[in-house]
PDB file of C-alpha atoms and ligand atoms in Angstrom:
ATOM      1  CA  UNK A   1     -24.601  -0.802   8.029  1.00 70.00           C
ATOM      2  CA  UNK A   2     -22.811   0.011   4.605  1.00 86.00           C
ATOM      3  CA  UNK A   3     -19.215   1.008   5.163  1.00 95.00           C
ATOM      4  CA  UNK A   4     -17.530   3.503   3.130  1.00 97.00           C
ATOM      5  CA  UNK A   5     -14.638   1.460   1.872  1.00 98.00           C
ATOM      6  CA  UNK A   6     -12.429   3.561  -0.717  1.00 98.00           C
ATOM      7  CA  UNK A   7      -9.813   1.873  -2.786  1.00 98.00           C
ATOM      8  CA  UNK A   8      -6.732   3.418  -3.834  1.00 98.00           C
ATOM      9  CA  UNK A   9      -3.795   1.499  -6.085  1.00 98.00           C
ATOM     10  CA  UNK A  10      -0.926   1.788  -8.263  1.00 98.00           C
ATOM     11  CA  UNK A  11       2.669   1.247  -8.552  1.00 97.00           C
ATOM     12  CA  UNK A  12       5.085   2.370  -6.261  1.00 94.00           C
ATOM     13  CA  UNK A  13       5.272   6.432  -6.035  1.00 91.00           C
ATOM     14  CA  UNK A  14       2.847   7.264  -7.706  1.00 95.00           C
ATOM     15  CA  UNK A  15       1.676   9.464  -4.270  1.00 94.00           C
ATOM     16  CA  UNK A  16      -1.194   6.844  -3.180  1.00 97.00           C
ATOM     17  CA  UNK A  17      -0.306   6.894   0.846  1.00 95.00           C
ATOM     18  CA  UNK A  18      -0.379  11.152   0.660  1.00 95.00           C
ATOM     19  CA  UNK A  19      -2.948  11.590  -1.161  1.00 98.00           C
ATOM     20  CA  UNK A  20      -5.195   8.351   0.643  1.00 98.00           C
ATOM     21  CA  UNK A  21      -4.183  10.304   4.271  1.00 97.00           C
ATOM     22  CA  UNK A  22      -5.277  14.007   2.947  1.00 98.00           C
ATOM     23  CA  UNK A  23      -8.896  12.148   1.675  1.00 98.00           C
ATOM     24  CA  UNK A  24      -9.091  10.091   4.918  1.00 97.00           C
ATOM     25  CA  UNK A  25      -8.168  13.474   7.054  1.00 96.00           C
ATOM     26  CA  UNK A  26     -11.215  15.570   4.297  1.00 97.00           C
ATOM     27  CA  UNK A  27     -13.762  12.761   5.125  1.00 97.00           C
ATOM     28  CA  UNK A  28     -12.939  12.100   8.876  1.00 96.00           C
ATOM     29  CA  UNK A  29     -12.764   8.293   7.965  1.00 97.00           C
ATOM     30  CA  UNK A  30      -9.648   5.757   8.777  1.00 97.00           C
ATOM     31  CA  UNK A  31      -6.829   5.392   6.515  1.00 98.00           C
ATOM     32  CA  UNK A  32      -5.237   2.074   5.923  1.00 98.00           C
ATOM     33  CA  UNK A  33      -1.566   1.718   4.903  1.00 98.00           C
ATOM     34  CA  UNK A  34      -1.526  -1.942   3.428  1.00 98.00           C
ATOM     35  CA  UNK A  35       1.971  -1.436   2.413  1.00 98.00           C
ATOM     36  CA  UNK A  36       3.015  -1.357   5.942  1.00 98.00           C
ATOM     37  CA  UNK A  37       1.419  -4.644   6.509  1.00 98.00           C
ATOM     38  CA  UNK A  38       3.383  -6.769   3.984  1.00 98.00           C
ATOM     39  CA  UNK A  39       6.442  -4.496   5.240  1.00 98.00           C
ATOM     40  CA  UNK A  40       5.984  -6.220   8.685  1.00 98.00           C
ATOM     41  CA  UNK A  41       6.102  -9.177   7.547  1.00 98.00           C
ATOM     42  CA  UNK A  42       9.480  -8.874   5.569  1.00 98.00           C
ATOM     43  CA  UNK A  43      10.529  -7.553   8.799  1.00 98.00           C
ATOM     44  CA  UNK A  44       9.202 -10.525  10.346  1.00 97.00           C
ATOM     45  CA  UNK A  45      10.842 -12.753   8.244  1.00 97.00           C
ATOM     46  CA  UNK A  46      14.170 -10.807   7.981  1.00 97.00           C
ATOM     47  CA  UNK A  47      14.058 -11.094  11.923  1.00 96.00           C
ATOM     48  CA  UNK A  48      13.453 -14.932  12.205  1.00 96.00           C
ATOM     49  CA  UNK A  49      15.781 -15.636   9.386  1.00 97.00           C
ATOM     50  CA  UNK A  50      12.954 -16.863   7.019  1.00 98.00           C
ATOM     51  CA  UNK A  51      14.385 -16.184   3.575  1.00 98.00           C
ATOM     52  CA  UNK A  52      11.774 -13.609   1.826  1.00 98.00           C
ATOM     53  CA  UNK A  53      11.833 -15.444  -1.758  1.00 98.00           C
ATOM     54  CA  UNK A  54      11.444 -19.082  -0.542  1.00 98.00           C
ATOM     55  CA  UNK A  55       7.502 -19.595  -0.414  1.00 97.00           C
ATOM     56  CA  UNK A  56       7.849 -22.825   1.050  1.00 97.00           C
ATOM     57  CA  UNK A  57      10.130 -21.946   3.835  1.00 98.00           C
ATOM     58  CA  UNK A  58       7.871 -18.232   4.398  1.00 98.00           C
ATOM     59  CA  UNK A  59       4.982 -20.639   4.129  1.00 96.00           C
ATOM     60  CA  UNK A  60       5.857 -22.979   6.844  1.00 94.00           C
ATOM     61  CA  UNK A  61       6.851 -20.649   9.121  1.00 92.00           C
ATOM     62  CA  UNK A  62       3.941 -17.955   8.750  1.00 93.00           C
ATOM     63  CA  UNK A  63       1.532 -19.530  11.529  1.00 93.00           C
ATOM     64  CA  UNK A  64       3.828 -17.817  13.960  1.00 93.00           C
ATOM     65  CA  UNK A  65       3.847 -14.351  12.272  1.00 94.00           C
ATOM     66  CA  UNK A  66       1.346 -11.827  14.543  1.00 95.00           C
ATOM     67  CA  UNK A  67       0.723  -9.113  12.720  1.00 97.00           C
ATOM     68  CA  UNK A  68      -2.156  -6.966  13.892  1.00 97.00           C
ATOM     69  CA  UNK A  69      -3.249  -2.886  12.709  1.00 97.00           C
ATOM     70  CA  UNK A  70      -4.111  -0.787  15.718  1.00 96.00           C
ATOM     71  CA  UNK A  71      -5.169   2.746  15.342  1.00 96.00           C
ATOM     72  CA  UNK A  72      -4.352   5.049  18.002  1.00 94.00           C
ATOM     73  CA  UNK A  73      -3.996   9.273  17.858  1.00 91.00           C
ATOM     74  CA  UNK A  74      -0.733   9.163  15.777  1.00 87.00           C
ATOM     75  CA  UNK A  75      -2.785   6.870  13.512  1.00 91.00           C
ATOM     76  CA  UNK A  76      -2.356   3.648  12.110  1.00 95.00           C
ATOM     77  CA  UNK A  77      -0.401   1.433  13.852  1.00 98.00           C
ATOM     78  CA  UNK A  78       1.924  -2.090  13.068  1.00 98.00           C
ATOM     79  CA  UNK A  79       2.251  -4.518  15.342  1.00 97.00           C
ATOM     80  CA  UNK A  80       4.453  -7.578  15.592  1.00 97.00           C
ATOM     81  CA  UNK A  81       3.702  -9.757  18.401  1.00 94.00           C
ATOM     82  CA  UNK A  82       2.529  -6.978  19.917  1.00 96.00           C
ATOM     83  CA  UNK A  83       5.692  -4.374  19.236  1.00 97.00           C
ATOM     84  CA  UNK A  84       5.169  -1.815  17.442  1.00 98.00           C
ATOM     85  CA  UNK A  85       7.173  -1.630  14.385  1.00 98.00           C
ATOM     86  CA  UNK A  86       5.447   1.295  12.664  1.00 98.00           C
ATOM     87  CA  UNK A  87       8.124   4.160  12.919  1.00 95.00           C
ATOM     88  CA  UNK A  88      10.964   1.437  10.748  1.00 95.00           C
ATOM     89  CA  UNK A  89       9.012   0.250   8.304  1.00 97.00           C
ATOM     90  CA  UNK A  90       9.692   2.681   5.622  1.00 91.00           C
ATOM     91  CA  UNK A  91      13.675   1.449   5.657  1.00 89.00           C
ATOM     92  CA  UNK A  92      14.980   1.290   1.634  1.00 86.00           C
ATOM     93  CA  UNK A  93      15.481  -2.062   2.827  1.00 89.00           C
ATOM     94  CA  UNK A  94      11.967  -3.599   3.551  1.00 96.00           C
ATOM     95  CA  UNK A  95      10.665  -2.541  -0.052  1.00 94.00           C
ATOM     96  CA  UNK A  96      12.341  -4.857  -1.813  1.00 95.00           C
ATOM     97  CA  UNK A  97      11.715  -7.883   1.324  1.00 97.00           C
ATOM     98  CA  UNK A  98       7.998  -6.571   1.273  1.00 98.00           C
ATOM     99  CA  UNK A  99       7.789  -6.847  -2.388  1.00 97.00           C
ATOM    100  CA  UNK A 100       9.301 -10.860  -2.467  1.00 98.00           C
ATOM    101  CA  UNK A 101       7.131 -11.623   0.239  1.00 98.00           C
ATOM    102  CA  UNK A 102       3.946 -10.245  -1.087  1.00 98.00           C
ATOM    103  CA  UNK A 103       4.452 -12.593  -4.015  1.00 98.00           C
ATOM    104  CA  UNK A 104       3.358 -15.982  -1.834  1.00 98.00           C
ATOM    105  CA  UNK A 105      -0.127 -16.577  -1.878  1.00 97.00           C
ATOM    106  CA  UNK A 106       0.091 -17.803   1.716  1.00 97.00           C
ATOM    107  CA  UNK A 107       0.876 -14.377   3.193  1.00 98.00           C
ATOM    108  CA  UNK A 108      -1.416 -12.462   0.598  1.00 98.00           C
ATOM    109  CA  UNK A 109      -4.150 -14.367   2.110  1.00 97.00           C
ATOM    110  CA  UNK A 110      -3.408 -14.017   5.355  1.00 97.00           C
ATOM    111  CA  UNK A 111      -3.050 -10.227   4.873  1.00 98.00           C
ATOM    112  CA  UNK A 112      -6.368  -9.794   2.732  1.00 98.00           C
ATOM    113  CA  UNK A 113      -7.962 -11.462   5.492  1.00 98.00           C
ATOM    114  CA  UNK A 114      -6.911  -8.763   7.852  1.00 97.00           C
ATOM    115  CA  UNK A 115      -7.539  -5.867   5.706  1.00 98.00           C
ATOM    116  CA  UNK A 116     -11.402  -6.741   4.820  1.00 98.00           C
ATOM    117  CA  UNK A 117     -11.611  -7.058   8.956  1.00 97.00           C
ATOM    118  CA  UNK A 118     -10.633  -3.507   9.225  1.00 97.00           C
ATOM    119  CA  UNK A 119     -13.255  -2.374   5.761  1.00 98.00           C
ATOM    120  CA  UNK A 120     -15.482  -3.978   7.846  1.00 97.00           C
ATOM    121  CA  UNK A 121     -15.110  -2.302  10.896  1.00 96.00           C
ATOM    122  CA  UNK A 122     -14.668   1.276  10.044  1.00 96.00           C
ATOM    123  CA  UNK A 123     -15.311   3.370   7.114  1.00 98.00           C
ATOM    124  CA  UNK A 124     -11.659   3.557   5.150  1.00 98.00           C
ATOM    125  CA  UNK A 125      -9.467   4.556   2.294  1.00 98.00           C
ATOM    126  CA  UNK A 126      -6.622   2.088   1.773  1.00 98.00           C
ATOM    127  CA  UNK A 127      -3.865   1.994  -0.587  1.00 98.00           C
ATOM    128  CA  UNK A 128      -1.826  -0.937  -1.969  1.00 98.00           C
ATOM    129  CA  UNK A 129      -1.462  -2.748  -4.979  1.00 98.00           C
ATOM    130  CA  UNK A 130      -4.876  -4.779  -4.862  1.00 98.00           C
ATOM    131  CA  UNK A 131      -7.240  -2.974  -3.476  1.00 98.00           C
ATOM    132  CA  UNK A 132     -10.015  -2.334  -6.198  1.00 98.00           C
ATOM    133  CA  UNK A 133      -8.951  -5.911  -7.706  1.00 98.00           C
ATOM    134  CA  UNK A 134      -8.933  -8.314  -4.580  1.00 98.00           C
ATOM    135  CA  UNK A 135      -9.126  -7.104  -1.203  1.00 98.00           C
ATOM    136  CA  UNK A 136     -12.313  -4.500  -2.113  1.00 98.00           C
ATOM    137  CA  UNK A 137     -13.455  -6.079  -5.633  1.00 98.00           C
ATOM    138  CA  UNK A 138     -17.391  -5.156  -4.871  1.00 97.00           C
ATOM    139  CA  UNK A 139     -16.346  -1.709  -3.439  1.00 98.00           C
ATOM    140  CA  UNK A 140     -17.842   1.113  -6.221  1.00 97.00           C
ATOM    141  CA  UNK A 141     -15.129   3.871  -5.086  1.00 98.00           C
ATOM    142  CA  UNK A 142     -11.652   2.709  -6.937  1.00 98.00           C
ATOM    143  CA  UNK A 143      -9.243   4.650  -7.780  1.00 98.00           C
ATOM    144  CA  UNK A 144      -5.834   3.985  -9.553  1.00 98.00           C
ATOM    145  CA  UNK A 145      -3.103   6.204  -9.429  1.00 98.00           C
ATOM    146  CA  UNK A 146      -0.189   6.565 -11.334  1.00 97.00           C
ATOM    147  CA  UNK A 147       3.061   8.686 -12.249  1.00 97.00           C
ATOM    148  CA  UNK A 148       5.639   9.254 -14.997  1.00 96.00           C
ATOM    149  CA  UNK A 149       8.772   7.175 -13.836  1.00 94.00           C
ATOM    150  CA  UNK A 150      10.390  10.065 -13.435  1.00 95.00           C
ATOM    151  CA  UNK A 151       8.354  12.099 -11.508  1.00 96.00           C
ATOM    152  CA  UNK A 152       7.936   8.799  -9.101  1.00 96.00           C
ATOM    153  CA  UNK A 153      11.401   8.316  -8.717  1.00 96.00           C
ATOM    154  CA  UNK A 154      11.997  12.108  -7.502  1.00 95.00           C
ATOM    155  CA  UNK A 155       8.896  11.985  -5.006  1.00 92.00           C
ATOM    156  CA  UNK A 156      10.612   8.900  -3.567  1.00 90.00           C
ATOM    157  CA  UNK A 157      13.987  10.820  -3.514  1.00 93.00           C
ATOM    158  CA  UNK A 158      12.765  14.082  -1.741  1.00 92.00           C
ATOM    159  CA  UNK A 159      10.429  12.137   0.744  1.00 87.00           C
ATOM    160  CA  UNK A 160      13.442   9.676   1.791  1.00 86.00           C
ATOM    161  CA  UNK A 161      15.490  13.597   1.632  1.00 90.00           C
ATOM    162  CA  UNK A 162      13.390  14.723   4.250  1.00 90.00           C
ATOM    163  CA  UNK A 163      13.108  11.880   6.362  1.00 86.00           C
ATOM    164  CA  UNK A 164      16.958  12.061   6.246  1.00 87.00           C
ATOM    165  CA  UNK A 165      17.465   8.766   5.119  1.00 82.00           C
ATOM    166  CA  UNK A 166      20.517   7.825   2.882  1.00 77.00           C
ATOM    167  CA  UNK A 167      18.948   6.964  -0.967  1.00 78.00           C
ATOM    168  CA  UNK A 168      21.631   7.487  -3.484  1.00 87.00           C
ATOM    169  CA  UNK A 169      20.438   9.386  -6.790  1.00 93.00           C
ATOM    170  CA  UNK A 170      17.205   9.872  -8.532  1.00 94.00           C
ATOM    171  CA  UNK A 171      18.635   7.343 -11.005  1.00 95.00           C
ATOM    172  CA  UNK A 172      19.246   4.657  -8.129  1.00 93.00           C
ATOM    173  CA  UNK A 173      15.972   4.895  -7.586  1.00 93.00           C
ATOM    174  CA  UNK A 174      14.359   5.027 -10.409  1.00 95.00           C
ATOM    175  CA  UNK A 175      16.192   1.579 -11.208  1.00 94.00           C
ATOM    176  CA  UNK A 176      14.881   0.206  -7.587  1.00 93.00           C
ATOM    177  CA  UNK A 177      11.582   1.430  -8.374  1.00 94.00           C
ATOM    178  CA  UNK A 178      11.149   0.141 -12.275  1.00 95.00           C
ATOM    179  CA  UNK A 179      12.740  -3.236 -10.356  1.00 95.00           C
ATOM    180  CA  UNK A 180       9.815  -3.595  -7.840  1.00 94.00           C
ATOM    181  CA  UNK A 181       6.736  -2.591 -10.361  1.00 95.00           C
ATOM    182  CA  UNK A 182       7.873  -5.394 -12.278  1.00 96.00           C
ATOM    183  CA  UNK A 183       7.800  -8.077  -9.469  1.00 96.00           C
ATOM    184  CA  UNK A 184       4.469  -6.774  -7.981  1.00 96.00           C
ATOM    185  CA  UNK A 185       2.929  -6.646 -11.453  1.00 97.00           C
ATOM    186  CA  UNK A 186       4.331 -10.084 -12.707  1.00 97.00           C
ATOM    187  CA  UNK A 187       3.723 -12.186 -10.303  1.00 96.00           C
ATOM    188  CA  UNK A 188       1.254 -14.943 -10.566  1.00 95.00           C
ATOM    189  CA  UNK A 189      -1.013 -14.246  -7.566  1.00 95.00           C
ATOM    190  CA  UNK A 190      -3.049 -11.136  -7.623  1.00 95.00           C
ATOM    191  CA  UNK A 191      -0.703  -8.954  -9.809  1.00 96.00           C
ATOM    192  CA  UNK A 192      -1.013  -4.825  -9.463  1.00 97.00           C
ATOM    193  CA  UNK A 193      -3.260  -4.220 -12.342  1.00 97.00           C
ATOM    194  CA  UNK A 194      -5.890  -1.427 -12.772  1.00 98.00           C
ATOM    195  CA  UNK A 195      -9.208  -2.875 -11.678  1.00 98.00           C
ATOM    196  CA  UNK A 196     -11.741  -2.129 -14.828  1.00 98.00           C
ATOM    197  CA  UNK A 197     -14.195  -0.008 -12.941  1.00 98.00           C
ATOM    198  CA  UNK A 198     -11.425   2.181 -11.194  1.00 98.00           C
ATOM    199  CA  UNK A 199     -10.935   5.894 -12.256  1.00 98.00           C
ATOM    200  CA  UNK A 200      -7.515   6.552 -13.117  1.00 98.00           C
ATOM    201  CA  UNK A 201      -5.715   9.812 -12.475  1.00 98.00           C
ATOM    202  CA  UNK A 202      -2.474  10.407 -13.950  1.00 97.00           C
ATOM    203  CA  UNK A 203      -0.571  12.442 -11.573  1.00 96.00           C
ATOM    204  CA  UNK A 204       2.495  13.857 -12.947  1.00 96.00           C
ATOM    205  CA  UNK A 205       2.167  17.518 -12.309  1.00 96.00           C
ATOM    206  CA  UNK A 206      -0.539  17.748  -9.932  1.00 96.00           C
ATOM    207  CA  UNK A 207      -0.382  19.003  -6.454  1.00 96.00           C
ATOM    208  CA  UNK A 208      -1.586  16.540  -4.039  1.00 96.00           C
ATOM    209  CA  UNK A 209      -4.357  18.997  -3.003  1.00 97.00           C
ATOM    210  CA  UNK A 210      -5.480  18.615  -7.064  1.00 98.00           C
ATOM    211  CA  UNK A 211      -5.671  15.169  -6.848  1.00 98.00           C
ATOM    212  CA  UNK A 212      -7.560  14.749  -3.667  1.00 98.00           C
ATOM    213  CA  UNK A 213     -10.201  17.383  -4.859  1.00 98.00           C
ATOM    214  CA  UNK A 214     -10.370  15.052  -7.722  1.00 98.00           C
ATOM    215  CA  UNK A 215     -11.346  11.939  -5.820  1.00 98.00           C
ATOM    216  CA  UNK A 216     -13.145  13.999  -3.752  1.00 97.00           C
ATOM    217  CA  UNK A 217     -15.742  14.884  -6.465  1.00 97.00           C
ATOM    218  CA  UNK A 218     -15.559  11.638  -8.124  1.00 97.00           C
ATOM    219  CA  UNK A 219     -16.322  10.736  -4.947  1.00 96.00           C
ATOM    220  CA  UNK A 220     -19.273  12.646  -4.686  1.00 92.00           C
ATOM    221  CA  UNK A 221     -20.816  11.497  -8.049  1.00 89.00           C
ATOM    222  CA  UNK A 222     -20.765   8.107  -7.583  1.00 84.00           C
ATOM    223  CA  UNK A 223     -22.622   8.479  -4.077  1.00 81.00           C
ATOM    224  CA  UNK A 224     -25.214  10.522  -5.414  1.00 79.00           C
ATOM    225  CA  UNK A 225     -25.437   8.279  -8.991  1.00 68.00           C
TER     226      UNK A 225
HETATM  227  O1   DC B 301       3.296   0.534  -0.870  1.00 74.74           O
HETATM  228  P1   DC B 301       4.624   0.012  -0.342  1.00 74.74           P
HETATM  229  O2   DC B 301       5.821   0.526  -1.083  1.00 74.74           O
HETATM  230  O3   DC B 301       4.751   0.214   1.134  1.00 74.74           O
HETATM  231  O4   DC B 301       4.551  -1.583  -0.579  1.00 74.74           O
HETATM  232  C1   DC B 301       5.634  -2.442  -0.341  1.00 74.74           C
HETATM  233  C2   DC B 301       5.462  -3.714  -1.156  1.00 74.74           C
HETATM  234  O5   DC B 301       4.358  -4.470  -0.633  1.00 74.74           O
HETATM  235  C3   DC B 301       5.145  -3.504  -2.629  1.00 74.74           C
HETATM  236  O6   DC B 301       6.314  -3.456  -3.437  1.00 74.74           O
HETATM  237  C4   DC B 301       4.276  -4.680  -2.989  1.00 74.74           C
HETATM  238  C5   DC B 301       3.644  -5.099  -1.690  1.00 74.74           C
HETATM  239  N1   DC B 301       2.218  -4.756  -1.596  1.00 74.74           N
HETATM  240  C6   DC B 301       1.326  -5.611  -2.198  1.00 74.74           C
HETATM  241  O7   DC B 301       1.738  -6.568  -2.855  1.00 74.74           O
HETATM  242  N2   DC B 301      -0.010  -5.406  -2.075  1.00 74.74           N
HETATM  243  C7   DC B 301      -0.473  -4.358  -1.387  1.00 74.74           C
HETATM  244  N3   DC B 301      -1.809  -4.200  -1.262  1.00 74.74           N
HETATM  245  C8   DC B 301       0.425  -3.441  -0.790  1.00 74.74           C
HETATM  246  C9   DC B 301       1.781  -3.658  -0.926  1.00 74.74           C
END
């Protein structure tokens, strides 16, 4: 049976995981997080004492790294050897571990691997950095998303606000921000970079409801085209 796989990317803030959960909620199809995968495993490696730039030493020790997606009624679900880790993987901290450690072809493997199991098995939206490029490259619903740095930086702020986490100023995070587009989009091994056939909506100044009717109707065209 042909899945409805949906790819979403683009650097960080630029309101991929809202947006990806309001189209997945719209459609009644899953909604994959693959941010929160390579957060696990900066977790992961933070917990064993791996050191997140060293590829060699993440590399050796990655055969014992179980990471596994789960989806229950509060969603999608991370699991490290079987604990779930969901709830702290949004800590400042982890984005800047996740973003090292996505940069070793050894765990983006591994993780790609997982991700086309889960395309596979349901019909999905998932947002990360490689979606339309690597993980979904024959997929014909891509979308890439982006942001002034501005705007990015203060969606970051008030969502971190709300959660009540500590985050500094819109500045400190603009800096952290501009610091981790430029590792995930330098790097040698699959790179963020807009995939040629995806549709790309600028989203500074749009309401998230804007932007999912958007992809909604793009949607739409390119299933009945
Ligand atoms: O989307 P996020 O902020 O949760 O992602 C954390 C880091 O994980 C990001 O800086 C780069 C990496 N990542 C990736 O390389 N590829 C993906 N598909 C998703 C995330």
């Amino acid at each position: 049976m042909q899945r409805l796989n949906i790819a979403i990317d683009g650097p960080a803030g630029a309101g991929k995981s809202t947006v990806a959960k309001a189209v997945a909620a719209r459609l009644g199809i899953r909604y994959l997080d693959t941010g929160a995968m390579y957060r696990a495993m900066a977790l992961w490696c933070l917990r064993q004492g791996v050191p997140v730039h060293d590829a060699e030493a993440v590399g050796a020790a990655l055969p014992g790294a179980e990471i596994a997606v789960r989806y229950t009624d509060a969603g999608q679900r991370v699991l490290l050897s079987g604990e779930d880790v969901t709830d702290g993987l949004r800590a400042p901290e982890l984005a800047m571990a996740a973003s090292a450690v996505s940069a070793h072809p050894a765990v983006r493997v591994r993780l790609t691997e997982l991700q086309r199991q889960v395309a596979a098995q349901y019909d999905v939206i998932m947002d990360g950095r490689d979606i339309g490029t690597n993980v979904l490259p024959d997929t014909p619903h891509k979308f890439y998303l982006t942001a002034s740095a501005y705007e990015r930086a203060k969606r970051r702020f008030d969502e971190m606000r709300a959660r009540g986490q500590a985050c500094g100023t819109v500045e400190d995070i603009a800096r952290e921000i501009a610091e981790r587009d430029y590792n995930d989009s330098h790097r040698a091994f699959m790179p963020l970079r807009q995939a040629d056939d995806a549709v790309l909506i600028d989203t500074t100044g749009m309401s998230v409801e804007a932007v999912v009717g958007e992809i909604v109707r793009a949607l739409g065209e390119e299933c009945d085209g």
